[in-house]
XYZ file of N, CA and C in Angstrom:
480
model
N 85.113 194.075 -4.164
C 85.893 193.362 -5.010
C 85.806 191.906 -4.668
N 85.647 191.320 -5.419
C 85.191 190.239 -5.234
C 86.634 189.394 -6.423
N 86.480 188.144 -5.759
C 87.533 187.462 -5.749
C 87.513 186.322 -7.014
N 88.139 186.534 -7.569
C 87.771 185.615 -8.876
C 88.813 184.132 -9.116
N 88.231 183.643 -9.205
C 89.268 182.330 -9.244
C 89.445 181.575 -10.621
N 90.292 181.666 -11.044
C 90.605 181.046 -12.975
C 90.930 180.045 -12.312
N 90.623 178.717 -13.576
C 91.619 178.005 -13.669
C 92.773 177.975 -13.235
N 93.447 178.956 -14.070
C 95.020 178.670 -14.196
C 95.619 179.009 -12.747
N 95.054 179.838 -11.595
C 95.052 179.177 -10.409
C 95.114 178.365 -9.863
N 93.932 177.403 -9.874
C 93.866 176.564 -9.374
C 94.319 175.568 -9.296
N 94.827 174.889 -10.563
C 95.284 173.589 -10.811
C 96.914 173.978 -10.433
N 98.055 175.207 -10.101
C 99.006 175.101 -9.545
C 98.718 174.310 -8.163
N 97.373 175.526 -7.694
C 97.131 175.185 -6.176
C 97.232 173.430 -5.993
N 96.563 173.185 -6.649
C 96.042 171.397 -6.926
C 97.613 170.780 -6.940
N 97.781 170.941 -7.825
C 98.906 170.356 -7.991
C 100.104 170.664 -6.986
N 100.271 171.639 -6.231
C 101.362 172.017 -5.089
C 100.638 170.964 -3.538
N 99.641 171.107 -3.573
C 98.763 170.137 -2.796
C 99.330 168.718 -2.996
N 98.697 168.283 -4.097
C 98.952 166.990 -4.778
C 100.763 166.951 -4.339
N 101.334 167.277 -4.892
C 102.839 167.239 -4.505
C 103.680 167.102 -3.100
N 102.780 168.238 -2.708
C 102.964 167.787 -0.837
C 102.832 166.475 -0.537
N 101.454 166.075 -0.848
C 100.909 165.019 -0.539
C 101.781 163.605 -0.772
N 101.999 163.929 -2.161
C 102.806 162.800 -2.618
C 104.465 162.809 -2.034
N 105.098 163.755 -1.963
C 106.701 164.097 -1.056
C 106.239 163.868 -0.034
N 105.041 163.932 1.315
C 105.282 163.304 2.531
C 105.054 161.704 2.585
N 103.745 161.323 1.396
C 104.037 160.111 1.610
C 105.200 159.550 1.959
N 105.920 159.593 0.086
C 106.681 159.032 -0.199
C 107.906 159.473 0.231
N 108.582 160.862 0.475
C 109.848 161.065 0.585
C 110.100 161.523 2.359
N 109.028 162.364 2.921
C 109.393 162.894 4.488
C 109.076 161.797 4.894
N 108.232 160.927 5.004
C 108.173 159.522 5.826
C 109.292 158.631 6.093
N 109.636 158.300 4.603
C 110.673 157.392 4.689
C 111.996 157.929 5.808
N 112.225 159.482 5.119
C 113.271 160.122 5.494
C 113.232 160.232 7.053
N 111.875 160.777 7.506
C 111.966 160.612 9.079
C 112.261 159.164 9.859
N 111.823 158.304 8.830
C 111.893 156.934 9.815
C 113.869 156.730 9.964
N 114.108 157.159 8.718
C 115.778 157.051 8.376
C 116.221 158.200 9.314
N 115.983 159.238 9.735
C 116.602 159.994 10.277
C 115.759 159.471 11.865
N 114.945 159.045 12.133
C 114.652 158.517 13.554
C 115.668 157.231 13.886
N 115.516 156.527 12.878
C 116.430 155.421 13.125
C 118.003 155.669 13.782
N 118.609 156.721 12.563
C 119.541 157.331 12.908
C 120.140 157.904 14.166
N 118.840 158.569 14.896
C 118.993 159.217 15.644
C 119.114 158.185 17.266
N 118.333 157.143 17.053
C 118.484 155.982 17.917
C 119.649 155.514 17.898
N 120.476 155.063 16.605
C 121.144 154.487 16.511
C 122.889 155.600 17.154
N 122.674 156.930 17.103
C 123.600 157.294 17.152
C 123.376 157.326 18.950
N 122.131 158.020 19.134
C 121.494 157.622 20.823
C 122.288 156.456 21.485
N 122.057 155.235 20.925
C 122.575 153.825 21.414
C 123.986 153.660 21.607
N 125.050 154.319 20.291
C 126.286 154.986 20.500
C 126.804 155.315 21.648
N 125.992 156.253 21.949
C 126.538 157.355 22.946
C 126.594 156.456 24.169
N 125.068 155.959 24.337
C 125.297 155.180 25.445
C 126.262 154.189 26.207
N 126.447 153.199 24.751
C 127.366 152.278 24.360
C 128.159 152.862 24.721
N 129.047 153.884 24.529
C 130.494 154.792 24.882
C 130.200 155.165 26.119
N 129.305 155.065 26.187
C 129.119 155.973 27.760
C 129.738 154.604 28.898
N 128.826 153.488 28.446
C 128.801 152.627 29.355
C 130.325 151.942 29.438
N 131.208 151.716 28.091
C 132.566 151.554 28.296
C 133.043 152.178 28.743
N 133.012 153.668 28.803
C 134.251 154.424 29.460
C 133.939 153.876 30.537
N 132.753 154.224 31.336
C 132.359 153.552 32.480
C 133.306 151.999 32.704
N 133.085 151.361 32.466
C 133.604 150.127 32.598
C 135.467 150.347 32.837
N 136.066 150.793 31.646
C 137.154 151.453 31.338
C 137.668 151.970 32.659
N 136.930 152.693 33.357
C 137.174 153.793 34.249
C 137.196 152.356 35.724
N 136.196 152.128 35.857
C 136.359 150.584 36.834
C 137.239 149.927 36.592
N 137.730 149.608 35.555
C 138.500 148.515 35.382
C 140.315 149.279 35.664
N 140.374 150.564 35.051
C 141.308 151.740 35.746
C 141.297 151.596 37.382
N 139.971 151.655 37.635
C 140.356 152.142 39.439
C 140.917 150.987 39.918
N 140.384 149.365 39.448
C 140.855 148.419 40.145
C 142.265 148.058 39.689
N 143.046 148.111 38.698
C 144.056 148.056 38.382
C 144.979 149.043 39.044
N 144.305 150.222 39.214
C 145.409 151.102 40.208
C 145.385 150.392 41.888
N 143.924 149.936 42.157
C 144.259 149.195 43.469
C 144.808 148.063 43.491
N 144.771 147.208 42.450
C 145.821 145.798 42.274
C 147.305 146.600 42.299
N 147.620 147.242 41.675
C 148.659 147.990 42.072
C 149.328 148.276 43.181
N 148.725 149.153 43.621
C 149.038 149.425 45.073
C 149.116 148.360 46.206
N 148.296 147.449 46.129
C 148.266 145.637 46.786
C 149.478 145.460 46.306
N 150.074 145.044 45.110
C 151.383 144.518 44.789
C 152.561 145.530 45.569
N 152.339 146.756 44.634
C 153.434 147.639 45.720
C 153.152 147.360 47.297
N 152.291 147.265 48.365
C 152.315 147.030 49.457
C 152.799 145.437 49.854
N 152.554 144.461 48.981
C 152.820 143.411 49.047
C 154.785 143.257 48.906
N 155.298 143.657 47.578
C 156.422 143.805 47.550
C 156.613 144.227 48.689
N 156.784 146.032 49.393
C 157.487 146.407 50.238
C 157.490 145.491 51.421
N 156.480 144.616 51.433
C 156.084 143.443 52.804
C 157.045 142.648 52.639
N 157.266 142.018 51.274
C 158.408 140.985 50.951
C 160.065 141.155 51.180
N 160.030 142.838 51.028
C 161.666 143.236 50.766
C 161.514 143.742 52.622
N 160.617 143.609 53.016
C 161.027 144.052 54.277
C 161.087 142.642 55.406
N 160.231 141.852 55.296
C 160.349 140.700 55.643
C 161.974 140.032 55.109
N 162.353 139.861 54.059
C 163.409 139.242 53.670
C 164.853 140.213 54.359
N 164.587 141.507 54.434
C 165.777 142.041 55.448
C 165.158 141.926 56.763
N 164.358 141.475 57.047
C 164.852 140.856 58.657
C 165.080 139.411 59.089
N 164.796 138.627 57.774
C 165.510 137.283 57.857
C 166.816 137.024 57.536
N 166.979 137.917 56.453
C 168.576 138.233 56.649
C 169.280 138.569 58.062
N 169.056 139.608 58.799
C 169.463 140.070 59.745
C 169.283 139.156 61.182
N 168.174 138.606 60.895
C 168.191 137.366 62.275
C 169.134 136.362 61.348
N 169.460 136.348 60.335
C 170.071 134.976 59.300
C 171.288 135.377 59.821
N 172.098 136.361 59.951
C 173.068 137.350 60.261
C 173.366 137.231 61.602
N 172.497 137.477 62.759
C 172.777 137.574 63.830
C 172.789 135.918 64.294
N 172.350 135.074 63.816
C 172.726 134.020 64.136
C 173.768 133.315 63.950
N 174.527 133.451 62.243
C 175.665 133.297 61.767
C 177.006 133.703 63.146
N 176.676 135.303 63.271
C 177.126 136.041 64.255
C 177.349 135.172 65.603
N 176.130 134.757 66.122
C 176.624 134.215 67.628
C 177.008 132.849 67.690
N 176.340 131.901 66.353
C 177.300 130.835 66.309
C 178.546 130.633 65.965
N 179.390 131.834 65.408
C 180.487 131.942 65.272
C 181.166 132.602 66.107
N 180.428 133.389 67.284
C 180.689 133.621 68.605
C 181.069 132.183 69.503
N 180.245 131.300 69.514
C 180.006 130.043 70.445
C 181.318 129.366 69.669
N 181.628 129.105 68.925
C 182.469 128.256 67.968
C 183.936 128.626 68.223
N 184.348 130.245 68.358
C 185.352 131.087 68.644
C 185.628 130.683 70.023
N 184.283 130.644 70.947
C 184.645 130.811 72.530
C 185.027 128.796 72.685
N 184.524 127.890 71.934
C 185.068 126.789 71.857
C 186.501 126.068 72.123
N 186.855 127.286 70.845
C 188.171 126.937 70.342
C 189.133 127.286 71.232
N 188.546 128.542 71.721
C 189.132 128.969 72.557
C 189.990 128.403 74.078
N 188.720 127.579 74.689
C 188.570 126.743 75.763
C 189.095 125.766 75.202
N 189.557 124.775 74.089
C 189.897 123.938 73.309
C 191.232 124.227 73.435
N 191.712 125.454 73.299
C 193.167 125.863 73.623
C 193.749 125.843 74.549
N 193.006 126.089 75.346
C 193.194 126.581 76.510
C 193.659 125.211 77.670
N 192.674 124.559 77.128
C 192.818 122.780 77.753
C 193.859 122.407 77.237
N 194.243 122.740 75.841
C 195.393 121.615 75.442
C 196.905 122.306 75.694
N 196.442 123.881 76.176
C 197.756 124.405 76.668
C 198.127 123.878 78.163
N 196.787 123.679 78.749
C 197.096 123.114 80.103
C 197.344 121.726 80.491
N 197.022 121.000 79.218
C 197.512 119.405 78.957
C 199.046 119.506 78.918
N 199.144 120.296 77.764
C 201.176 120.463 77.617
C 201.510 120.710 78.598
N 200.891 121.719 79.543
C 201.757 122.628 80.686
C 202.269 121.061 81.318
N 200.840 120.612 81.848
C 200.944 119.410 83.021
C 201.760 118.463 82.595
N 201.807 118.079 81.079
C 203.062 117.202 80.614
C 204.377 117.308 80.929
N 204.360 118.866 80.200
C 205.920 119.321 80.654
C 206.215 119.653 82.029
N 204.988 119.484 82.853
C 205.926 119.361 84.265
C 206.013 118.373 84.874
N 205.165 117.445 83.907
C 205.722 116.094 84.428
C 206.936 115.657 84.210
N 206.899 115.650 82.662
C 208.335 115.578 82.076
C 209.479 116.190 82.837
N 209.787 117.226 83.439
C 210.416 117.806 84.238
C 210.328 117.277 85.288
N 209.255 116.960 86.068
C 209.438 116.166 86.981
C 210.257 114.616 87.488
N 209.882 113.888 86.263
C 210.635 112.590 85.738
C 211.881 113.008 85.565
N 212.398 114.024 85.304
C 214.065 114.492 84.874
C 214.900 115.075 85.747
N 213.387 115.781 86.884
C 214.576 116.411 87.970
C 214.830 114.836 88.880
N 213.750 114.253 88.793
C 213.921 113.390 90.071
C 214.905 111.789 89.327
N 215.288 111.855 87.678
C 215.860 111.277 87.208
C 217.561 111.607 87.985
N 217.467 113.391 87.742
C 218.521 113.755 88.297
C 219.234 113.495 89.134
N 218.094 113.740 89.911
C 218.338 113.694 91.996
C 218.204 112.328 91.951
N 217.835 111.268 91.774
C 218.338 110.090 91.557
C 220.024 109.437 91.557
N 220.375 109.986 90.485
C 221.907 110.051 89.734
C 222.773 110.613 91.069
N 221.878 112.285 91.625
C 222.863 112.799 92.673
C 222.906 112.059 93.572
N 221.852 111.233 93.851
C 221.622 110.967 95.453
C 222.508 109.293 95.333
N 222.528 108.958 93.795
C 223.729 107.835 93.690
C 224.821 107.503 94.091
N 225.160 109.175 93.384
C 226.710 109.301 93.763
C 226.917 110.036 95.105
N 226.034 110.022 95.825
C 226.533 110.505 97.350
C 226.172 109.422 98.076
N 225.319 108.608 97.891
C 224.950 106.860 98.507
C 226.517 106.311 98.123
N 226.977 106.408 97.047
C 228.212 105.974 96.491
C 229.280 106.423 97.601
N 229.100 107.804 97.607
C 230.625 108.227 98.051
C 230.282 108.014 99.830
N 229.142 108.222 100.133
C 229.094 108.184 101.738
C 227.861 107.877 101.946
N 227.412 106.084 102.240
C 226.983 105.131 102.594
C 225.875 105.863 103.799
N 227.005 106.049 104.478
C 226.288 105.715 106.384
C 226.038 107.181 106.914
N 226.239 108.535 105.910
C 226.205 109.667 106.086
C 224.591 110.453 106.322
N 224.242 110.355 107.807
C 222.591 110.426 107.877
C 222.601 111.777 107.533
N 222.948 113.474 107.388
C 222.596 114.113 106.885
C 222.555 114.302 105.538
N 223.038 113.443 104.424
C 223.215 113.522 103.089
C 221.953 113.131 102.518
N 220.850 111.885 103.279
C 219.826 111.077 103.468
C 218.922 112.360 103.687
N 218.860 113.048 104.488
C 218.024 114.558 104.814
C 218.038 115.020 103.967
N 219.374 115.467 103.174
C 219.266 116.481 101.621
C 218.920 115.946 100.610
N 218.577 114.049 100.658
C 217.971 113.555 99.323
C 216.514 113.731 99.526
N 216.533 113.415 101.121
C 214.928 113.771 100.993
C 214.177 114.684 100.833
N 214.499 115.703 101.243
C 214.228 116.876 101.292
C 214.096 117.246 99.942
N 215.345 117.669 99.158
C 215.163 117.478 97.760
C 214.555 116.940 96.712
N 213.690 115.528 97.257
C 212.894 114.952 96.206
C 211.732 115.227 96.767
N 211.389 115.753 97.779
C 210.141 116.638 98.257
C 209.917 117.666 97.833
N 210.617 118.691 97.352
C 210.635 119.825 96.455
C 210.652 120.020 95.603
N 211.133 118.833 94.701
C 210.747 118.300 93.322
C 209.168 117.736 92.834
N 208.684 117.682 94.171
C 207.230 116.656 93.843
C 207.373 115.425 93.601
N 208.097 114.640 94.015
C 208.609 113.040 93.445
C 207.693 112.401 94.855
């Protein structure tokens, strides 16, 4: 059997040929360059995203370590400032210790100023006294040598 070929064969064949021919020119070419392009372009995407998160993710880690610097920095500040308080404190403290023990000794002198006054004053009054007594016994008995013993004596015991 042998194989016979019509026309009306052939020229489909031809023409499905021809058609190929003409759809890859014109239509799979274009389309691949558009779908290559595409495929770069969505490629470049990815990357692009890739490389921000990246960045994103750095720029995350250092912000959590600026972080943690500030939090360590603060707790440095609030801990430093309560122990300047507390030496601020303990100094307040002992200069108002020194100031107390001042006043104190300040008192203490001017109680012992009065004391010594008032025993002067007393002194001036007993021996004002014994004065007056020793008047009126010079008065009443002149030439009386033991009366002379009891003035003296007496203004010796007075401190005069």
């Amino acid at each position: 059997m042998f194989l016979k070929l019509d026309w009306g064969i052939i020229w489909p064949i031809v023409n499905i040929v021809v058609f190929y021919l003409l759809l890859r020119k014109f239509l799979f070419g274009p389309v691949s360059e558009v779908m290559e392009k595409r495929k770069k372009m969505i490629s470049s995407d990815l990357d692009d995203a890739a490389q921000t998160k990246a960045e994103a993710e750095e720029i995350k880690q250092e912000y959590e370590k600026n972080l943690a610097q500030a939090k360590d920095e603060a707790g440095q500040i609030v801990s430093d400032a309560r122990a300047r308080a507390k030496n601020e404190y303990q100094n307040k403290m002992d200069q108002t210790k020194e100031e107390i023990a001042l006043m104190r000794e300040n008192a203490r002198k001017d109680i012992e100023a009065e004391k010594q006054k008032t025993i002067a004053g007393l002194q001036t009054e007993i021996a004002g006294i014994a004065l007056m007594a020793a008047s009126k016994v010079v008065e009443k008995e002149a030439n009386d040598k033991g009366n002379e013993k009891l003035l003296d004596d007496f203004l010796k015991e007075a401190g005069v």
